[in-house]
mmCIF file of C-alpha atoms in Angstrom:
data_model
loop_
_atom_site.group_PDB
_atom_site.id
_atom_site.type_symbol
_atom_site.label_atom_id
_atom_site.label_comp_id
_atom_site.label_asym_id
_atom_site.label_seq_id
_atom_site.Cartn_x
_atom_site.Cartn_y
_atom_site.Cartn_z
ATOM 1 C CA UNK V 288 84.191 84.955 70.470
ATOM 2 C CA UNK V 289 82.098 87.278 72.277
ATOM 3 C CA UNK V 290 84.780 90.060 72.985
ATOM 4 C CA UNK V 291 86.409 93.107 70.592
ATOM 5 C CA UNK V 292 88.616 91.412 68.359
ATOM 6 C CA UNK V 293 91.401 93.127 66.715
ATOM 7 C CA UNK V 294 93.562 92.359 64.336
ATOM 8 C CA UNK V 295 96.571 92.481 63.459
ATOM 9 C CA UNK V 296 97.866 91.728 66.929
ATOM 10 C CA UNK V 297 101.518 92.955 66.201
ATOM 11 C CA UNK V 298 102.263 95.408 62.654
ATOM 12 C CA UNK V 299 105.864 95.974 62.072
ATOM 13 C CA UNK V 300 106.101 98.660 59.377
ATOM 14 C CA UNK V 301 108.561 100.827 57.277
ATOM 15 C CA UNK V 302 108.278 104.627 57.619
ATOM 16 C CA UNK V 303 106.197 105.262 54.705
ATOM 17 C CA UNK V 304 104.427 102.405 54.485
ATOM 18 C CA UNK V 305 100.690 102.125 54.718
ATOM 19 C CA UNK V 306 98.635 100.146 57.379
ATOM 20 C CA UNK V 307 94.913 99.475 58.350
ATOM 21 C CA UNK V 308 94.033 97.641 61.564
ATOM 22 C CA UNK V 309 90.536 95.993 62.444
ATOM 23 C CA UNK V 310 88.167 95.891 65.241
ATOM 24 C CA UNK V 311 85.259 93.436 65.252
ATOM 25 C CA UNK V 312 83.131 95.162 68.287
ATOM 26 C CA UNK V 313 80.751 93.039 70.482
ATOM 27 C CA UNK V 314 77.635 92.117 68.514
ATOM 28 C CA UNK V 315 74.793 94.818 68.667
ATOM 29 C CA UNK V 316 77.595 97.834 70.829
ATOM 30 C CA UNK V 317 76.281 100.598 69.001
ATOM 31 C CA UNK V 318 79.441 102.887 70.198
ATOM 32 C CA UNK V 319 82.840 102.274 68.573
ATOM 33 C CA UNK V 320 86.039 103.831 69.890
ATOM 34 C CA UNK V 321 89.568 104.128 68.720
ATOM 35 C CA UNK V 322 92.343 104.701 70.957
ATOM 36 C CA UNK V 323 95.712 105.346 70.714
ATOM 37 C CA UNK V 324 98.658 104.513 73.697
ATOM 38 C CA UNK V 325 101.725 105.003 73.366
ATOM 39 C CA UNK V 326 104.388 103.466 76.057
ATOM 40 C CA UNK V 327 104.020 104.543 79.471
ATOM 41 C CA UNK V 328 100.912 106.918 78.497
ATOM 42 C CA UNK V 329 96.908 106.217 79.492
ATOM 43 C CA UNK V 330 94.681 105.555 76.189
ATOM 44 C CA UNK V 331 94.044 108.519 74.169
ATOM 45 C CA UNK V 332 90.857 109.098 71.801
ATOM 46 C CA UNK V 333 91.039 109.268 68.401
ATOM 47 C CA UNK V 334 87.993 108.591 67.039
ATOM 48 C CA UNK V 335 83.992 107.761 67.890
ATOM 49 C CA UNK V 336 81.416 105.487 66.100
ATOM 50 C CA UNK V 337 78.259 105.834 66.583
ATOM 51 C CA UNK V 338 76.479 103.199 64.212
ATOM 52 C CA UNK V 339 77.928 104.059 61.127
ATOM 53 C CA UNK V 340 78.318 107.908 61.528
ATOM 54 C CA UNK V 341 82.169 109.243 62.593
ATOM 55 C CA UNK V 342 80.653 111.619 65.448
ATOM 56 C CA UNK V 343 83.967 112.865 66.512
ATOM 57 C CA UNK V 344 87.253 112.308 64.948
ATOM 58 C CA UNK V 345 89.027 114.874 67.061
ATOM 59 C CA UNK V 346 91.826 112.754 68.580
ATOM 60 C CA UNK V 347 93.108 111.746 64.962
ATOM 61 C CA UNK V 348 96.592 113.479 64.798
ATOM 62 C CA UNK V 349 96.443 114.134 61.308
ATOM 63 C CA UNK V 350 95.236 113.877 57.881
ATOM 64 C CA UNK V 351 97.250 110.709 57.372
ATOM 65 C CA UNK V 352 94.908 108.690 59.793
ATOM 66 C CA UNK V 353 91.429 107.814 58.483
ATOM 67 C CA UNK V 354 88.980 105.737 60.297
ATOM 68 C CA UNK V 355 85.373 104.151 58.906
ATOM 69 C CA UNK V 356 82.776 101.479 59.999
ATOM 70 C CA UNK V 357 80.470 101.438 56.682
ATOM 71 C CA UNK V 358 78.268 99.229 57.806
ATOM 72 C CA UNK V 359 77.751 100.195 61.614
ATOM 73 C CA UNK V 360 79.918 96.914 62.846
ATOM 74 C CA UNK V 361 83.333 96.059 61.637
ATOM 75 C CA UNK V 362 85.921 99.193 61.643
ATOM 76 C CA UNK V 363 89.244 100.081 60.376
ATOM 77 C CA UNK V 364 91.668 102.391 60.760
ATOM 78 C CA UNK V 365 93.856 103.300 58.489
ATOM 79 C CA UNK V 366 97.211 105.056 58.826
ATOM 80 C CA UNK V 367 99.201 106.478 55.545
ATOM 81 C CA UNK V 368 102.666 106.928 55.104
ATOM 82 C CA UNK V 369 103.810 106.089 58.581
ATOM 83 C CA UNK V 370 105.712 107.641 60.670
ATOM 84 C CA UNK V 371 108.194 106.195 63.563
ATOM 85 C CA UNK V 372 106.178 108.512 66.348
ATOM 86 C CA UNK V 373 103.273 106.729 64.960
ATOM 87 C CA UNK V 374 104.610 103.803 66.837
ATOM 88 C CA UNK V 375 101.942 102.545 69.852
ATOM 89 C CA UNK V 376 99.321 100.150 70.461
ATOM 90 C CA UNK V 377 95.932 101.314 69.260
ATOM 91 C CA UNK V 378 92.912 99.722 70.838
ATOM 92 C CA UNK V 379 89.592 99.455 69.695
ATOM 93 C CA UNK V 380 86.814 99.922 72.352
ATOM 94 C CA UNK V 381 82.731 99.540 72.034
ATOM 95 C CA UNK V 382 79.854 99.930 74.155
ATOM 96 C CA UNK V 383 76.190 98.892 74.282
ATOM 97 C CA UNK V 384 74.992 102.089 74.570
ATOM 98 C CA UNK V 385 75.865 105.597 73.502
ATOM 99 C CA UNK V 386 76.517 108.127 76.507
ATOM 100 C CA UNK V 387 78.952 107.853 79.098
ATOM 101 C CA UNK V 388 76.931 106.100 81.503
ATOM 102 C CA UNK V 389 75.361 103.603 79.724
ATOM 103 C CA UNK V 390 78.133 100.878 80.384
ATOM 104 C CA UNK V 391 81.068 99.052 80.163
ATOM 105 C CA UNK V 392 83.527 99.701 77.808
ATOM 106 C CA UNK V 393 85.309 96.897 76.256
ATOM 107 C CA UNK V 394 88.491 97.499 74.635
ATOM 108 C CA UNK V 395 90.296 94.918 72.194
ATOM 109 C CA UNK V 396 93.503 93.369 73.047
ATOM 110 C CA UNK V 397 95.151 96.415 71.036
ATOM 111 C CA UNK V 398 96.979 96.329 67.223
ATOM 112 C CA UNK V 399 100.902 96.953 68.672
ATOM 113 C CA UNK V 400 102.470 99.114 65.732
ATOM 114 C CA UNK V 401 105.858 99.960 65.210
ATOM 115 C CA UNK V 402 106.937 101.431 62.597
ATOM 116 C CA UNK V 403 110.882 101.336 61.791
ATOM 117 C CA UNK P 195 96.158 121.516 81.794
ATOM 118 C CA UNK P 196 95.284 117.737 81.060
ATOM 119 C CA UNK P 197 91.369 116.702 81.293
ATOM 120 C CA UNK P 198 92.486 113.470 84.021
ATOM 121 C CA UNK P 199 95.444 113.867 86.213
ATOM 122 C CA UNK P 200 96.907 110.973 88.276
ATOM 123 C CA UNK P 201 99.339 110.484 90.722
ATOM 124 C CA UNK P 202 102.299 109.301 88.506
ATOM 125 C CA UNK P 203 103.460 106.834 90.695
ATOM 126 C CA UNK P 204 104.703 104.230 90.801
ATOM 127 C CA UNK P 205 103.572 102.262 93.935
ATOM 128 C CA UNK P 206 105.900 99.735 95.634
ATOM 129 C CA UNK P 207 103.998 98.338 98.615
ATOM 130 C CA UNK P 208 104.200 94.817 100.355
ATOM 131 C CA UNK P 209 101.581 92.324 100.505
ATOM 132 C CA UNK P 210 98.421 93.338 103.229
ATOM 133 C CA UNK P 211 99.216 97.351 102.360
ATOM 134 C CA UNK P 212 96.846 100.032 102.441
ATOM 135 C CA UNK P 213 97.166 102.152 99.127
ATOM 136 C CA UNK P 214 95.405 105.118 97.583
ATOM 137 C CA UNK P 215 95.313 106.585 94.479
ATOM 138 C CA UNK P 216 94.815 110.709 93.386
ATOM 139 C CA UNK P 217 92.784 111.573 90.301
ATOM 140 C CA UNK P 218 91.627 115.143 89.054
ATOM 141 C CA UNK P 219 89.367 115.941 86.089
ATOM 142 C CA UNK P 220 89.310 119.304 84.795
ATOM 143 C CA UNK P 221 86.059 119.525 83.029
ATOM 144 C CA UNK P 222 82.930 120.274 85.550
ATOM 145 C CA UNK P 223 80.775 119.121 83.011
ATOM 146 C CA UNK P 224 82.027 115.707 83.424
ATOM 147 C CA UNK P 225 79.276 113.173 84.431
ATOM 148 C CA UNK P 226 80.377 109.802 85.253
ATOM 149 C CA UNK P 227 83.686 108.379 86.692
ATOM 150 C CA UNK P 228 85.526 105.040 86.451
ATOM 151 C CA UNK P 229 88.604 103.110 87.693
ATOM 152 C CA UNK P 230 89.686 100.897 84.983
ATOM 153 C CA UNK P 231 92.988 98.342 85.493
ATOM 154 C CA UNK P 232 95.392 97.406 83.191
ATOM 155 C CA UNK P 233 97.936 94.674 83.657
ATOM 156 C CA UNK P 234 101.053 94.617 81.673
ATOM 157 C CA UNK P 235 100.865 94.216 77.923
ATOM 158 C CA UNK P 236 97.029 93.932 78.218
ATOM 159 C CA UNK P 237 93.855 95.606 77.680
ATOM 160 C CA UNK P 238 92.255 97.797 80.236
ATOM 161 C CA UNK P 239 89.639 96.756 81.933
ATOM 162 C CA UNK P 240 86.579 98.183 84.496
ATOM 163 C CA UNK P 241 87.530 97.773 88.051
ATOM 164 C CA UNK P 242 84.754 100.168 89.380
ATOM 165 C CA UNK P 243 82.244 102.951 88.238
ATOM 166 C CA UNK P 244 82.886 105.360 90.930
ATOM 167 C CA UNK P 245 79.000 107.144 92.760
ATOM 168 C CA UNK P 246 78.867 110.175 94.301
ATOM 169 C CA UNK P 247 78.124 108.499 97.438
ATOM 170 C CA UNK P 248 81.448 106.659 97.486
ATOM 171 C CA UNK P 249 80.893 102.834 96.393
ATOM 172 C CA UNK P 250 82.936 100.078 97.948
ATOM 173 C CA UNK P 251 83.404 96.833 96.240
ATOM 174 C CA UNK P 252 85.092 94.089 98.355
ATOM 175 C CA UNK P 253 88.934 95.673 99.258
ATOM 176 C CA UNK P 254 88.129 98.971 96.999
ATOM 177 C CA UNK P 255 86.470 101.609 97.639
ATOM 178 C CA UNK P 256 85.854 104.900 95.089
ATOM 179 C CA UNK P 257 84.970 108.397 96.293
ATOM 180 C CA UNK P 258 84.065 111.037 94.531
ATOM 181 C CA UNK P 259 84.563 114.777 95.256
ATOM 182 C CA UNK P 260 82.085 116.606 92.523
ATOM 183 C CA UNK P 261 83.254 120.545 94.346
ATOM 184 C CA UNK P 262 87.042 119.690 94.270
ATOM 185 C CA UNK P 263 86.847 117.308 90.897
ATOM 186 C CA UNK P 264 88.600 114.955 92.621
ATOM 187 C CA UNK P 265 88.604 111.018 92.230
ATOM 188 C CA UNK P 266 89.996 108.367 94.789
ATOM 189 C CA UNK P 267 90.298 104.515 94.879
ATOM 190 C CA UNK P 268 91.586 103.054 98.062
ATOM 191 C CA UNK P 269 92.961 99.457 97.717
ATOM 192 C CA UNK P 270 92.823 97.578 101.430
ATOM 193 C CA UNK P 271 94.814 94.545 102.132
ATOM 194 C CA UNK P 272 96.555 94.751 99.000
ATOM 195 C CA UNK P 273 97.278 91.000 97.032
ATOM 196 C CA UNK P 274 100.164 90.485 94.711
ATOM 197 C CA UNK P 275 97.181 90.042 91.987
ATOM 198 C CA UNK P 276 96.700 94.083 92.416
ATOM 199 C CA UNK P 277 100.097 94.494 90.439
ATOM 200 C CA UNK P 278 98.537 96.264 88.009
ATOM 201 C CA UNK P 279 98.293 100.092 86.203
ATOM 202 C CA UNK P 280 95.295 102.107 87.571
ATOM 203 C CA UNK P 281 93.269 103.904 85.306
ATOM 204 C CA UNK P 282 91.221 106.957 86.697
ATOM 205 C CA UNK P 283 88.466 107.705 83.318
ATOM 206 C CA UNK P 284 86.123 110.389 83.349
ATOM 207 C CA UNK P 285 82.843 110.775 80.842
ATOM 208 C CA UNK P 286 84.130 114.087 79.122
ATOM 209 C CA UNK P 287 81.776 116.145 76.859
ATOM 210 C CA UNK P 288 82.713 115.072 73.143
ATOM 211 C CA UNK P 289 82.709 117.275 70.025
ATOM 212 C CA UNK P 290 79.683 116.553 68.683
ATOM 213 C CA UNK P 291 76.653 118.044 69.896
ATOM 214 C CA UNK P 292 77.923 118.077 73.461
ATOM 215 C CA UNK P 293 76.955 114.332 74.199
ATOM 216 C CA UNK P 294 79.069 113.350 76.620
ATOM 217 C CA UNK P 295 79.673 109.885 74.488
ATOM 218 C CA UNK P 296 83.679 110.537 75.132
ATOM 219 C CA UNK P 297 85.836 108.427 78.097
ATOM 220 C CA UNK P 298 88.924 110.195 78.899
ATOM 221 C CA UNK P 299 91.444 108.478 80.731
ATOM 222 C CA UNK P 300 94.474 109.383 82.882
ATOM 223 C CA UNK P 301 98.277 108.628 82.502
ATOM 224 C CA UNK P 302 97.519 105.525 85.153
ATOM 225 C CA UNK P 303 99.364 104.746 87.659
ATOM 226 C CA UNK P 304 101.857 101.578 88.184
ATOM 227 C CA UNK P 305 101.068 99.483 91.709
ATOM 228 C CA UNK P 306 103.457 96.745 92.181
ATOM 229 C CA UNK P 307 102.514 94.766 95.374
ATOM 230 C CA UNK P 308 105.856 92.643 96.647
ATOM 231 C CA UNK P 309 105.423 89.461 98.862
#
């Protein structure tokens, strides 16, 4: 399809367990975002892609989540030993261009975690 | 103090309602302002970039306030297909380099429009 695609749709989890979630951006969006949202909340940044290069990974809440897109298209992030606040829908977003103004962003349909 | 605050709603208004929504941004280095909707369960999506001139798109119109950093969408003749969470985002300086790359959005804010 021509959208983000993300996958898996829905994770269900043990505390502990590892998980990794995709995003397949739109063909040629040279910006890559993760976001996280948690019930009731507005998105919240985790982590930029610019190309290949991690520009800002800020937003991550700690050294258990890891994010990479090796080859400047497909990304994953990765969450270790998981936690039940880690619980939330994380959505992957890109965009053509790389500042602010330079367009749309298109988000995913979101990876719903929830971790037990 | 957050970057984007919202009104925290929610909205209960009837069909052919008038309704506003309330956003500040705390970072006056902020560039470039959107309203982005989200329906239930779902992604969000761009409703409107929002011009320093004000910008009106059919039944919505955005203003912006760059002295007060303040952000407003007004929603005329409101449709029971506005039920939806309002998203005021704001173009926030990121960490690297200070490009502002980074979209930072608010809590949103629940409309439901009743018949």
């Amino acid at each position: 399809g021509a959208g983000v695609s993300q996958s898996p749709r829905y994770k269900v989890a043990k505390r502990g367990q590892d998980v990794a979630l995709r995003c397949d951006p739109i063909s040629g969006h040279v910006s890559l975002f993760w976001y996280q949202q948690a019930l009731g909340q507005g998105p919240e940044f985790l982590t930029y892609f610019q190309n290949e290069a991690q520009l800002d990974k800020s937003g991550l809440p700690s050294d258990r989540f890891f994010a990479e897109r090796p080859e400047g298209s497909v990304s994953t992030l990765k969450i270790q030993r998981t936690q039940q606040e880690d619980s939330a829908v994380y959505l992957c977003a890109s965009r053509r261009g790389t500042g602010g103004h330079t367009g749309e962003l298109f988000f995913g349909e979101g990876s719903r975690l929830t971790v037990l | 103090r957050k970057e984007v605050e919202q009104d925290p709603g929610p909205f209960n208004v009837p069909e052919g309602a008038t309704v506003a929504f309330n956003c500040t941004y705390s970072n006056s280095a902020s560039q470039s302002f959107f309203w982005y909707r989200q329906d239930c369960r779902k992604e969000p999506k761009l409703l409107m970039s929002v011009y320093s001139s004000g910008n009106e798109d059919g039944r919505f119109t955005a203003q912006l306030n760059r002295a007060s950093q303040y952000i407003s969408l007004l929603i005329r003749d409101s449709k029971l297909s506005d039920s939806a969470t309002y998203l005021c985002v704001v173009n926030t300086p990121g960490d690297s380099g200070g490009s502002n790359y980074k979209l930072t959005f608010g809590k949103g804010t629940l409309l439901t429009v009743n018949p």
